[in-house]
Coordinates of C-alpha atoms and ligand atoms in Angstrom, one line a residue:
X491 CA 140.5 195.0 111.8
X492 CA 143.9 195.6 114.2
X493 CA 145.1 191.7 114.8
X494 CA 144.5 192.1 118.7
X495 CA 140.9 193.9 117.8
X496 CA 140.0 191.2 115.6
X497 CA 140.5 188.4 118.3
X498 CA 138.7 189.4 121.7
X499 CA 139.1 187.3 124.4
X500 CA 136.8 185.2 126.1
X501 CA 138.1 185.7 129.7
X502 CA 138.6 188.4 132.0
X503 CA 136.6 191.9 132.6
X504 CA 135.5 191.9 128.9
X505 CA 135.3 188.8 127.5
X506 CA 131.7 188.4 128.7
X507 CA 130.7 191.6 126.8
X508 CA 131.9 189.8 123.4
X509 CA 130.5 186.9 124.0
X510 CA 127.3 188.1 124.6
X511 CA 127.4 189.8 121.3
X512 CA 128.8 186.5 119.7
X513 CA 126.5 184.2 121.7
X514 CA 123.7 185.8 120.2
X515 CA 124.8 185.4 116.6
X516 CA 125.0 181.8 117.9
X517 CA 122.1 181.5 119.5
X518 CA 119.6 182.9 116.5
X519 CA 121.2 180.7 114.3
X520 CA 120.6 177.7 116.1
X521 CA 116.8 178.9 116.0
X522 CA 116.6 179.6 112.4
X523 CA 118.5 175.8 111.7
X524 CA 116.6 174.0 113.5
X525 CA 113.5 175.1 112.1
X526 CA 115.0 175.0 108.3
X527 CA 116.1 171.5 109.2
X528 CA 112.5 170.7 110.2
X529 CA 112.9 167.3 111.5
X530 CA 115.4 164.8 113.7
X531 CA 117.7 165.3 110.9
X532 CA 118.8 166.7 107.1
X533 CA 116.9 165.0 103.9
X534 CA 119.3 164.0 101.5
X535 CA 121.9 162.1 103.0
X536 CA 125.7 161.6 103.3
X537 CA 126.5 163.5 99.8
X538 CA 123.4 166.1 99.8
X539 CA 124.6 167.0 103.5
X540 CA 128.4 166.8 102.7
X541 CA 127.4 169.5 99.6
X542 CA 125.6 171.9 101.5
X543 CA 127.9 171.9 104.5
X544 CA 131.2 172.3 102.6
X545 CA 129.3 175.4 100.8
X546 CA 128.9 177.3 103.7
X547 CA 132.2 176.0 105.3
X548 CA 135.1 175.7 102.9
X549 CA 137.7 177.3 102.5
X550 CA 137.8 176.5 106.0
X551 CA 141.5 178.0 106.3
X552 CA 141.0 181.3 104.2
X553 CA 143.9 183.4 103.3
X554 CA 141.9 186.4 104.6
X555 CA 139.4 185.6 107.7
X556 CA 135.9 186.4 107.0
X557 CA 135.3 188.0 111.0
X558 CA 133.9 185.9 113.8
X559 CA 130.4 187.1 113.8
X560 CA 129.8 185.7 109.3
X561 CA 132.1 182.7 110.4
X562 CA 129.8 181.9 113.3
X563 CA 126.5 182.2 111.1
X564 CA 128.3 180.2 108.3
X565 CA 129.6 177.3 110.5
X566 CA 126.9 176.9 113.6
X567 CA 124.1 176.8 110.5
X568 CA 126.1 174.2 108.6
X569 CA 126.2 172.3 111.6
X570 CA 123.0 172.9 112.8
X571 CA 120.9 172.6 110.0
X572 CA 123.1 169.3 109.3
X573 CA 122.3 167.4 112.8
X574 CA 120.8 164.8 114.0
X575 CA 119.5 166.4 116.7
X576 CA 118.9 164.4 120.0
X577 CA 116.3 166.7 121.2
X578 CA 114.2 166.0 118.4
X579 CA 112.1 162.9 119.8
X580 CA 112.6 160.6 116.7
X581 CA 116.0 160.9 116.9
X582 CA 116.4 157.5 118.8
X583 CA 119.5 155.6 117.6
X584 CA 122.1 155.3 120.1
X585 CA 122.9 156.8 123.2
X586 CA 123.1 159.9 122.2
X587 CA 120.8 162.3 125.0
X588 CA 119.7 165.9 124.2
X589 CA 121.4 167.9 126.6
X590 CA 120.1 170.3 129.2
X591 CA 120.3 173.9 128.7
X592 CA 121.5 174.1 132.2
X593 CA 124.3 171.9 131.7
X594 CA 125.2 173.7 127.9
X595 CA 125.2 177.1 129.6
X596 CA 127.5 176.0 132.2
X597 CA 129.8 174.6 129.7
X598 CA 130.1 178.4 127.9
X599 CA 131.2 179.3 131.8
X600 CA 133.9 176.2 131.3
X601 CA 135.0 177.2 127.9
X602 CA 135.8 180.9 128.8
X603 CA 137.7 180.2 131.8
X604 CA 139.3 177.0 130.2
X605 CA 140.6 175.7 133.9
X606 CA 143.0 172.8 132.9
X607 CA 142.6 169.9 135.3
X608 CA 146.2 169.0 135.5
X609 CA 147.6 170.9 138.2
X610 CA 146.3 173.6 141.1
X611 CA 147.7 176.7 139.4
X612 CA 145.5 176.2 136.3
X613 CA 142.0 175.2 138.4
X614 CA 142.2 176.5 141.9
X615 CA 138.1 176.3 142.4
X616 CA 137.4 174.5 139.4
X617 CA 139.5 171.6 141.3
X618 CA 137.4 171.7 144.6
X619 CA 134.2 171.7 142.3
X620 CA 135.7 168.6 140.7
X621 CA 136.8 167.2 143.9
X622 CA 133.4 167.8 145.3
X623 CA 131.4 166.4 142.3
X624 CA 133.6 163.1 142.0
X625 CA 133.2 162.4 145.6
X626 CA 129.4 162.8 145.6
X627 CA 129.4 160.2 142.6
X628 CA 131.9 158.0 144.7
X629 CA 129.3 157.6 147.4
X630 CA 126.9 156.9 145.0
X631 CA 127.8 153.9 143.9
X632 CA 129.7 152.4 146.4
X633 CA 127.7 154.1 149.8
X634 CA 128.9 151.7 152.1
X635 CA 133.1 151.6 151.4
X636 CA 134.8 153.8 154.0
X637 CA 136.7 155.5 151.3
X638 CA 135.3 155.6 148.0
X639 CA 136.2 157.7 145.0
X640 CA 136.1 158.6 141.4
X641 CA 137.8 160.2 138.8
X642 CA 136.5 162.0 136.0
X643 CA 136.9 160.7 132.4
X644 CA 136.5 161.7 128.5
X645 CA 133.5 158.6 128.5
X646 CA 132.5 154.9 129.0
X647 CA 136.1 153.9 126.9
X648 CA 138.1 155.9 128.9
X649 CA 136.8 154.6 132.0
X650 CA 136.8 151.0 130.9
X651 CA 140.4 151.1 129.7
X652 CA 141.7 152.5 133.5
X653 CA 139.6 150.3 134.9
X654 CA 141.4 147.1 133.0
X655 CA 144.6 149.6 133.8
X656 CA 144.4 149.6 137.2
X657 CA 143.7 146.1 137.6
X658 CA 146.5 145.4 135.5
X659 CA 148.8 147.1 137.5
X660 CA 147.2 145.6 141.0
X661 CA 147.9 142.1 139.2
X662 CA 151.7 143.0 138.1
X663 CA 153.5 142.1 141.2
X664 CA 152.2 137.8 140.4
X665 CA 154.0 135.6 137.8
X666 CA 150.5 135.7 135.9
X667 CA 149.0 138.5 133.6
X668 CA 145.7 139.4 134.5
X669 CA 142.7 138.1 132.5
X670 CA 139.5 139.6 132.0
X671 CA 136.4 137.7 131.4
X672 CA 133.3 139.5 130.2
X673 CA 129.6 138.6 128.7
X674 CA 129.1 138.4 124.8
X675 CA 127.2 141.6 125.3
X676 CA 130.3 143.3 126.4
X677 CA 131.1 146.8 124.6
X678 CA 133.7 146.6 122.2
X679 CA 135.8 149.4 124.6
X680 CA 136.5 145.8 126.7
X681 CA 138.2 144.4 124.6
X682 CA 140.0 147.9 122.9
X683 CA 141.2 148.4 126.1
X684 CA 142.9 144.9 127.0
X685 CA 144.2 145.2 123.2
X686 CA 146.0 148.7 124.4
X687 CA 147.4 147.3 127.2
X688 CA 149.2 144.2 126.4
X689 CA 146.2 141.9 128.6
X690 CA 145.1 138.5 126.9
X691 CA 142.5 138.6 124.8
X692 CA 139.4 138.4 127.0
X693 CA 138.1 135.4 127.7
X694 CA 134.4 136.1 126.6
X695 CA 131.1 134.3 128.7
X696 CA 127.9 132.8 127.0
X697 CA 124.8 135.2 127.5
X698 CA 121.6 134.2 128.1
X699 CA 118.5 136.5 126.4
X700 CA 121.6 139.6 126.5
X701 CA 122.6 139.0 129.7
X702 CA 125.4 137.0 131.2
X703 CA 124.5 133.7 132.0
X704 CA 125.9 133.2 136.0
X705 CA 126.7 129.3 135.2
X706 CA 128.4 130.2 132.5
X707 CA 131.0 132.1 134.1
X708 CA 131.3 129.8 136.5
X709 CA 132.2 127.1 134.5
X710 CA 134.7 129.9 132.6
X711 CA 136.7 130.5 135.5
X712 CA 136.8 126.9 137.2
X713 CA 138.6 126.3 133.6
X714 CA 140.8 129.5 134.1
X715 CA 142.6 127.3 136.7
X716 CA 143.8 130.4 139.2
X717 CA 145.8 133.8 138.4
X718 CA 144.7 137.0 138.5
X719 CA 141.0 137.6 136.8
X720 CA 138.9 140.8 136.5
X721 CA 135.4 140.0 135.5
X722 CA 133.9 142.9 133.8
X723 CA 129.8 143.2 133.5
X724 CA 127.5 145.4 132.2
X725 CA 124.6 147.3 133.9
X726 CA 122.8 148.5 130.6
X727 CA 124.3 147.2 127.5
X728 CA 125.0 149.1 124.5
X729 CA 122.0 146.9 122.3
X730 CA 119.6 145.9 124.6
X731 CA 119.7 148.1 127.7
X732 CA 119.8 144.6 129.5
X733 CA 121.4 144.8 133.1
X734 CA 123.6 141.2 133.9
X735 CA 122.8 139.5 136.8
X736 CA 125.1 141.4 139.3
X737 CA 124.3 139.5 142.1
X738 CA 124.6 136.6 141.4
X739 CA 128.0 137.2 139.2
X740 CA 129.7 139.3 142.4
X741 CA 128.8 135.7 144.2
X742 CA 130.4 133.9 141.6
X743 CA 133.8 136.3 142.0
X744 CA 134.0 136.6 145.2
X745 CA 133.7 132.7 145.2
X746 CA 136.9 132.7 143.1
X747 CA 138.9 135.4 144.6
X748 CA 138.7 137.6 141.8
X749 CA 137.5 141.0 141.2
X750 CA 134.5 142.7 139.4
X751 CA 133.9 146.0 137.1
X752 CA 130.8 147.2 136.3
X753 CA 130.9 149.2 133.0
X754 CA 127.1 150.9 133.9
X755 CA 127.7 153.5 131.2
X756 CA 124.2 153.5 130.4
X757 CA 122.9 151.9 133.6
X758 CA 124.4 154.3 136.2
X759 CA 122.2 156.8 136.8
X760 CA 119.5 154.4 137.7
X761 CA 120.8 155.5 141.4
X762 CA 119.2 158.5 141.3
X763 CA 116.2 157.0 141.7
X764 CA 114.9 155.1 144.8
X765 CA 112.5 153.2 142.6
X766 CA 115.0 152.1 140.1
X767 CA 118.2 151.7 142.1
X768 CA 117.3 147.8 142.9
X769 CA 117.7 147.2 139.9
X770 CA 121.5 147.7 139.8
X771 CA 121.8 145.4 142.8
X772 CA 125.1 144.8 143.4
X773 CA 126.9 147.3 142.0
X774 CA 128.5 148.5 145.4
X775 CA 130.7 145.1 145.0
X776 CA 132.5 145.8 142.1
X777 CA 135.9 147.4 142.9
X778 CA 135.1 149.9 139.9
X779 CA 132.3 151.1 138.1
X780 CA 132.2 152.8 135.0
X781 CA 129.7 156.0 134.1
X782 CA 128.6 158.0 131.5
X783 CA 126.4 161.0 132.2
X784 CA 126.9 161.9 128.7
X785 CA 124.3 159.2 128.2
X786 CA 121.5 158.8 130.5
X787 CA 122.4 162.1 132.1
X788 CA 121.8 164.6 129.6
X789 CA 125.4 166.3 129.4
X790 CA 126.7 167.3 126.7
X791 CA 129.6 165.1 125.8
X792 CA 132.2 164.8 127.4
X793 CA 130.8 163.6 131.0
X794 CA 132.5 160.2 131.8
X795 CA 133.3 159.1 135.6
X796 CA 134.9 155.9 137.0
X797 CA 134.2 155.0 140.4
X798 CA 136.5 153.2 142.4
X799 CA 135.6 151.3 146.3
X800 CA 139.1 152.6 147.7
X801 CA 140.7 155.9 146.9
X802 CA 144.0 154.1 147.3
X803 CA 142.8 151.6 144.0
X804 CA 144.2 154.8 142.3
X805 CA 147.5 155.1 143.4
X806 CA 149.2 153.6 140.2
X807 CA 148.2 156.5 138.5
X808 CA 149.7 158.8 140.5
X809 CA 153.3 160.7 138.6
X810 CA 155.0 163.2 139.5
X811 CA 155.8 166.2 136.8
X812 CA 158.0 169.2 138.4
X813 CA 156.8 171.7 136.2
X814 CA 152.8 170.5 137.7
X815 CA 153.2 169.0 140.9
X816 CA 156.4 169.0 142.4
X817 CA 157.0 167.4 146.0
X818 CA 158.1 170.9 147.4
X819 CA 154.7 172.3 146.1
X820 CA 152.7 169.5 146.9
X821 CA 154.2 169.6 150.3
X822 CA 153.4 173.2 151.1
X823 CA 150.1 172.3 150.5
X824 CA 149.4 173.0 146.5
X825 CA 147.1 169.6 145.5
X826 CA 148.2 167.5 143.4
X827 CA 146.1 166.9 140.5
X828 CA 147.9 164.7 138.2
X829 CA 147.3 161.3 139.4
X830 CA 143.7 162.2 139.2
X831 CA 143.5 161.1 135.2
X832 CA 145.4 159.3 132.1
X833 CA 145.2 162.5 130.3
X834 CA 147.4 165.4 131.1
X835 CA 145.5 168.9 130.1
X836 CA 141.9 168.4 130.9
X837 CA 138.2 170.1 130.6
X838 CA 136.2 171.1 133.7
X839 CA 133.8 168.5 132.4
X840 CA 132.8 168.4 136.4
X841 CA 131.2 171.8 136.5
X842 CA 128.6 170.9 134.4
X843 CA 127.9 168.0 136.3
X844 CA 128.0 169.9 139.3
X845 CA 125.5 172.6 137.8
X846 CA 123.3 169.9 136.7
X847 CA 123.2 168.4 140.2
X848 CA 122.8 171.2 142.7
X849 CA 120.0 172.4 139.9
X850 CA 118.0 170.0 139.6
X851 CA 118.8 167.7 142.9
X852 CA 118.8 163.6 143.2
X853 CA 114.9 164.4 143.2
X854 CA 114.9 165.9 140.1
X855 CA 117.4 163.8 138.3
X856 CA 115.5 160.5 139.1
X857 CA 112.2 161.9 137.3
X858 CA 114.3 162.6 134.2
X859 CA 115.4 159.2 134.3
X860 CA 111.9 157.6 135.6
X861 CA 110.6 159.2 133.0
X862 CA 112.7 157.8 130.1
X863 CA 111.9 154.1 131.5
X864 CA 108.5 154.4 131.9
X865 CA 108.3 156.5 128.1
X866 CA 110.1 153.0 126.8
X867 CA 107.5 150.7 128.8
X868 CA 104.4 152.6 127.2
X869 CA 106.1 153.0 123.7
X870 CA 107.4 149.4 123.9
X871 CA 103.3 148.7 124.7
X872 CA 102.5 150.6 121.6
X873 CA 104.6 148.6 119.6
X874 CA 102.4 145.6 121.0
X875 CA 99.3 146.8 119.9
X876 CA 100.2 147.7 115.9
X877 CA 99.7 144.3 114.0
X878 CA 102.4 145.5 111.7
X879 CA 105.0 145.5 113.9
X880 CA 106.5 143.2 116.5
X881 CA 108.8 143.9 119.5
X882 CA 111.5 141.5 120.6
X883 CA 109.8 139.1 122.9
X884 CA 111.4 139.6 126.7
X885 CA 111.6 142.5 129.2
X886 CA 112.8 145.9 128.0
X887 CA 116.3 147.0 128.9
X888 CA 116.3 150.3 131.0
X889 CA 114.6 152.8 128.2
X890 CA 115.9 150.7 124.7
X891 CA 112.9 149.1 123.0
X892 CA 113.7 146.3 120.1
X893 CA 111.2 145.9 117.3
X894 CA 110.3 144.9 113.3
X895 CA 108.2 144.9 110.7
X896 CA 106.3 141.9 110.3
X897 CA 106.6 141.9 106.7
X898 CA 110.0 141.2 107.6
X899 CA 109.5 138.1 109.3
X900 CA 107.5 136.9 105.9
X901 CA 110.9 136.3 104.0
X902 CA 113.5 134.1 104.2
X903 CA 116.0 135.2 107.7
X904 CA 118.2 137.0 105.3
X905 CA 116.1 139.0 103.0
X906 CA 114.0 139.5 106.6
X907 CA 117.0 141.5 107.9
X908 CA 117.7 143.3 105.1
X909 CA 114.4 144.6 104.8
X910 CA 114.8 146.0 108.5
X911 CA 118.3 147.5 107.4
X912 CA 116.3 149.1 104.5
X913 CA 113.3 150.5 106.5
X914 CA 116.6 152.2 108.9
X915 CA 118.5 153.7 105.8
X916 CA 115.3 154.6 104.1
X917 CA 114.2 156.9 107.1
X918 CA 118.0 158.3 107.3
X919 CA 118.0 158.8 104.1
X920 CA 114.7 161.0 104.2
X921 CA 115.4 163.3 107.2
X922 CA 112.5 161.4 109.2
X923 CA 113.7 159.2 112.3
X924 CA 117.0 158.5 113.6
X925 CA 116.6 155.1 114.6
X926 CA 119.5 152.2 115.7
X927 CA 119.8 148.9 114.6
X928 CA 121.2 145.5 117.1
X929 CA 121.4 142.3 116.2
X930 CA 119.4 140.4 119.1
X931 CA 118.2 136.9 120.2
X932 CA 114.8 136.2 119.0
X933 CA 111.8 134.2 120.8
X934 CA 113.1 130.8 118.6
X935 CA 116.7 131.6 120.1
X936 CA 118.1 132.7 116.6
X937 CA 119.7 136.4 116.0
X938 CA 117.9 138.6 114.1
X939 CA 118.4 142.4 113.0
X940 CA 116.2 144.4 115.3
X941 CA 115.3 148.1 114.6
X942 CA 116.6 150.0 118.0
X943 CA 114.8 153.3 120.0
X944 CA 116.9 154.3 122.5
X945 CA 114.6 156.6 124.7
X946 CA 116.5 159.5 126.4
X947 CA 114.6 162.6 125.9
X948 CA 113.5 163.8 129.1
X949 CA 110.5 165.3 128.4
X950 CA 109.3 163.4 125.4
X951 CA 106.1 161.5 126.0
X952 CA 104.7 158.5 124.4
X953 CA 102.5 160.2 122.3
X954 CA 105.1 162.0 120.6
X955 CA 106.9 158.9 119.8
X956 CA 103.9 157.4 117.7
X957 CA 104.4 158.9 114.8
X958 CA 107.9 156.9 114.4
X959 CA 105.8 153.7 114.1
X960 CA 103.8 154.9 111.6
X961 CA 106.7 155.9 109.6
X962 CA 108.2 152.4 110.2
X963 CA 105.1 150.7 109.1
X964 CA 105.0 152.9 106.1
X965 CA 109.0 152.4 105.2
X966 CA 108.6 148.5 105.9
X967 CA 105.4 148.3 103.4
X968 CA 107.7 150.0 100.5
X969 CA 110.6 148.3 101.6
X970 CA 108.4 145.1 100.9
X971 CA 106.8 145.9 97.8
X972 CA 110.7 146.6 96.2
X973 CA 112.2 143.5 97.4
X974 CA 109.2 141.7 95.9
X975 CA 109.9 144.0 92.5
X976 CA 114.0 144.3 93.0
X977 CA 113.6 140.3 94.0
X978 CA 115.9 141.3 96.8
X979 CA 117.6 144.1 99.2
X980 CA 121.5 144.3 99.7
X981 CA 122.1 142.0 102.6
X982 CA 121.8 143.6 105.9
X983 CA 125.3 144.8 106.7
X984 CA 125.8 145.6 102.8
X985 CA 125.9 148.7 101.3
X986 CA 122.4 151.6 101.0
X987 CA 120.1 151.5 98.2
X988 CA 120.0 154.5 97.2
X989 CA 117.3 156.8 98.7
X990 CA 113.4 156.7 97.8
X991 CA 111.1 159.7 97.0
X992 CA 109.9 161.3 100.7
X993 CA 107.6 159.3 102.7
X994 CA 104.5 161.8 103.2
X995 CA 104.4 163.4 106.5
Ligands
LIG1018 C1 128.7 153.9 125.4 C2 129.2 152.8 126.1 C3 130.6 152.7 126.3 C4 131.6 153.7 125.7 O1 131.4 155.0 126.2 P1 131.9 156.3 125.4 O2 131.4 157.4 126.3 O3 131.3 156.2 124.1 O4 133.4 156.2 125.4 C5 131.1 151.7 127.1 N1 130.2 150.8 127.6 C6 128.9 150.8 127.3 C7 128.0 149.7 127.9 C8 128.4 151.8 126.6 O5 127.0 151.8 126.3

């Protein structure tokens, strides 16, 4: 093949022609994996899937190319066959979501065009659609301010880290640096970001059953004795799913003087539903607010958003780059694009959103995510009823549901734990369920290693989440028998055992 032959081009008149051709390579082997695989993800574990991977993969840097359409078979099976596939309802871990077709096919659309978001010659339409998309999300979340906006972001870090940026720089003019408080639920991004940018360790608040306790934080920043404080909460935390007490915590700040994010990665799209939207109470009083449709909002990754109240919050990002925005242009009318992001060349990650949006409306969006609380309410219920198992005492956090063995709580705390660990791994190791693990307040106030299901799927119902249990009871009786013969497990946190024979299906 002629080197310009051998290379079509996404783009332009033709590129649709080849990827059609090329799409459907993709597209059957993505079929044919995922019924090979047979399950939420490869049997084997980390050496069986590295083996069989690099086999079809490597050389991955031939001296002579093999073609795109054997190099797409080779490398979309390898990957396919080895995923842990979200759309597979026992694939539960983290917040990981399967991701809509809709939103997939309009990222194809992204990926031929590749729009850069960093200036208007690069994304003339692609800007408006991001334009349009971030201020539909602005209103969202803060309905009342006269002038919200939001930017669009690479996920929850991202967004967490301007946020703590912006307040930084809104704090620079005092004599004081800024300080952030935040809950011991916090995600770790918090404190990665006040790491990256010089800030004080943050000062971190007592929580009460996952959630920050309001007197708490009270009592943190009467001892904080004045300066410039950005109190960071969390609608939906990474473990537990648990919402803080917004309310009462934007009471507390405003009480003080000092400013609130909300880092509702998970939480967010709760808006979209009339039902569920009290529950993020609130929210409209933090001067930014953190998103991730990548999450609960079924996008592929990457799909972050921060939200700000005032458009002008965003000012300190704004930078001027002649060969991208310069004043001449900008003044003639080109828009400026720039100061819209931390990053320089960007995805049109908005279009998908947008696609997703006018598709399936507010309406439709709020069943998907009515649906995933209500699955984890019923599935948390099921839990209830198996006298094997036993969910962590308390309300469930927007779609996460915590649970164990009981045989676990038979041993000593330690050996306990590690026996959850073990029924995890054991599962992993056996291509059966994906699910997460969170250390978590028990009823008796002591932490204790939970097994985690974080419910996204949008069309999975209870029913088809049963036969996890099963598997969990079975894992947690063998898990049990070979502590008893082993005398014990590595400690929870320690390395695998190594894999069992296949539980039965
Ligand atoms: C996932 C998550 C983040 C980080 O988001 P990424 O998209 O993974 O960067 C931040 N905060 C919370 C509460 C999260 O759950």
């Amino acid at each position: 093949m002629s080197a310009g032959g051998g290379a079509p081009l996404a783009g332009g008149v033709h590129g649709p022609g080849h990827l059609r051709a090329l799409t459907a390579v993709v597209l059957d082997t993505l079929e044919t994996a995922a019924r090979a695989r047979g399950g939420p993800l490869p049997a084997g574990g980390p050496d069986e899937v590295a083996r069989r991977t690099t086999a079809l993969a490597a050389p991955v840097l031939p001296e002579e190319g093999i073609g795109a359409e054997a190099a797409l078979a080779d490398l979309v099976r390898a990957v396919a066959e080895g995923a842990a596939d979200p759309a597979d309802p026992a694939c539960v871990a983290h917040l990981h979501c399967p991701p809509l077709a809709v939103a997939a096919a309009a990222e194809l659309a992204g990926a031929a065009l590749n729009p850069s978001m960093d200036s208007w010659d690069q994304a003339p339409a692609a800007g408006v659609i991001e334009e349009l998309t971030t201020a539909a999300l602005a209103r969202l979340v803060h309905p009342e301010a006269p002038a919200p906006d939001a930017l669009i972001t690479s996920g929850g870090t991202e967004s967490n880290l301007v946020a703590l940026l912006l307040a930084r720089e809104r704090a620079a003019a005092g004599e004081r640096p800024l300080r952030v408080v935040t809950g011991a639920n916090a995600h770790h991004s918090v404190h990665r970001a006040a790491w990256m940018l010089g800030l004080p360790a943050p000062t971190v608040v007592a929580c009460h059953d996952g959630r920050i306790d309001p007197a708490a934080l009270d009592r943190t920043l009467a001892g904080l004795g004045g300066g410039p404080v950005l109190v960071v909460a969390t609608a939906g935390t990474t473990d537990e799913g648990r919402i803080d007490p917004l309310p009462e915590i934007a009471r507390i700040a405003e009480r003080y003087g000092v400013e609130l994010h909300v880092d509702a990665a998970y939480g967010g799209p709760l808006l979209f539903s009339e039902r569920l939207a009290p529950r993020l109470a609130g929210l409209d009083r933090a001067v930014s607010v953190t998103l991730d449709l990548h999450k609960l909002g079924w996008q592929p990754v990457a799909a972050g958003v921060l939200a700000v109240a005032d458009t002008a919050l965003l000012a300190p990002l704004s930078l001027r780059a002649d060969y991208l925005n310069a004043d001449d242009d900008t003044e003639a009318g080109l828009p400026d694009l720039l100061g819209r992001s931390v990053r320089t060349t960007r995805r049109p990650d908005a279009l998908k959103m947008a696609v997703t949006f006018r598709a399936l409306g507010r309406r439709g969006l709020s069943e998907l995510v009515e649906h995933c609380v209500r699955t984890a309410e019923e599935f948390g219920r099921a839990v209830d009823a198996r006298p094997a198992l036993r969910r962590r005492p308390g309300a469930i956090g927007i779609s996460t549901v915590l649970f164990r063995p009981v045989v676990a709580d038979e041993r000593e705390p330690e050996a306990g734990d590690a026996v959850v660990a073990e029924v995890r791994r054991t599962l992993l190791m056996d291509g059966r369920a994906v699910l997460g693990r969170a250390v978590a307040e028990d009823g008796d106030g002591r932490r204790r290693l939970w097994l985690k299901a974080t419910l996204l799927h949008p069309a999975a119902a209870s029913a088809d989440l049963l036969p996890l249990l099963d598997l969990v009871t079975e894992a947690a009786e063998r898990a049990a028998v070979a502590a008893e013969d082993a005398d014990s497990l590595p400690a929870a946190g320690g390395t695998g055992a190594p894999a069992t024979e296949r539980l039965s299906p």
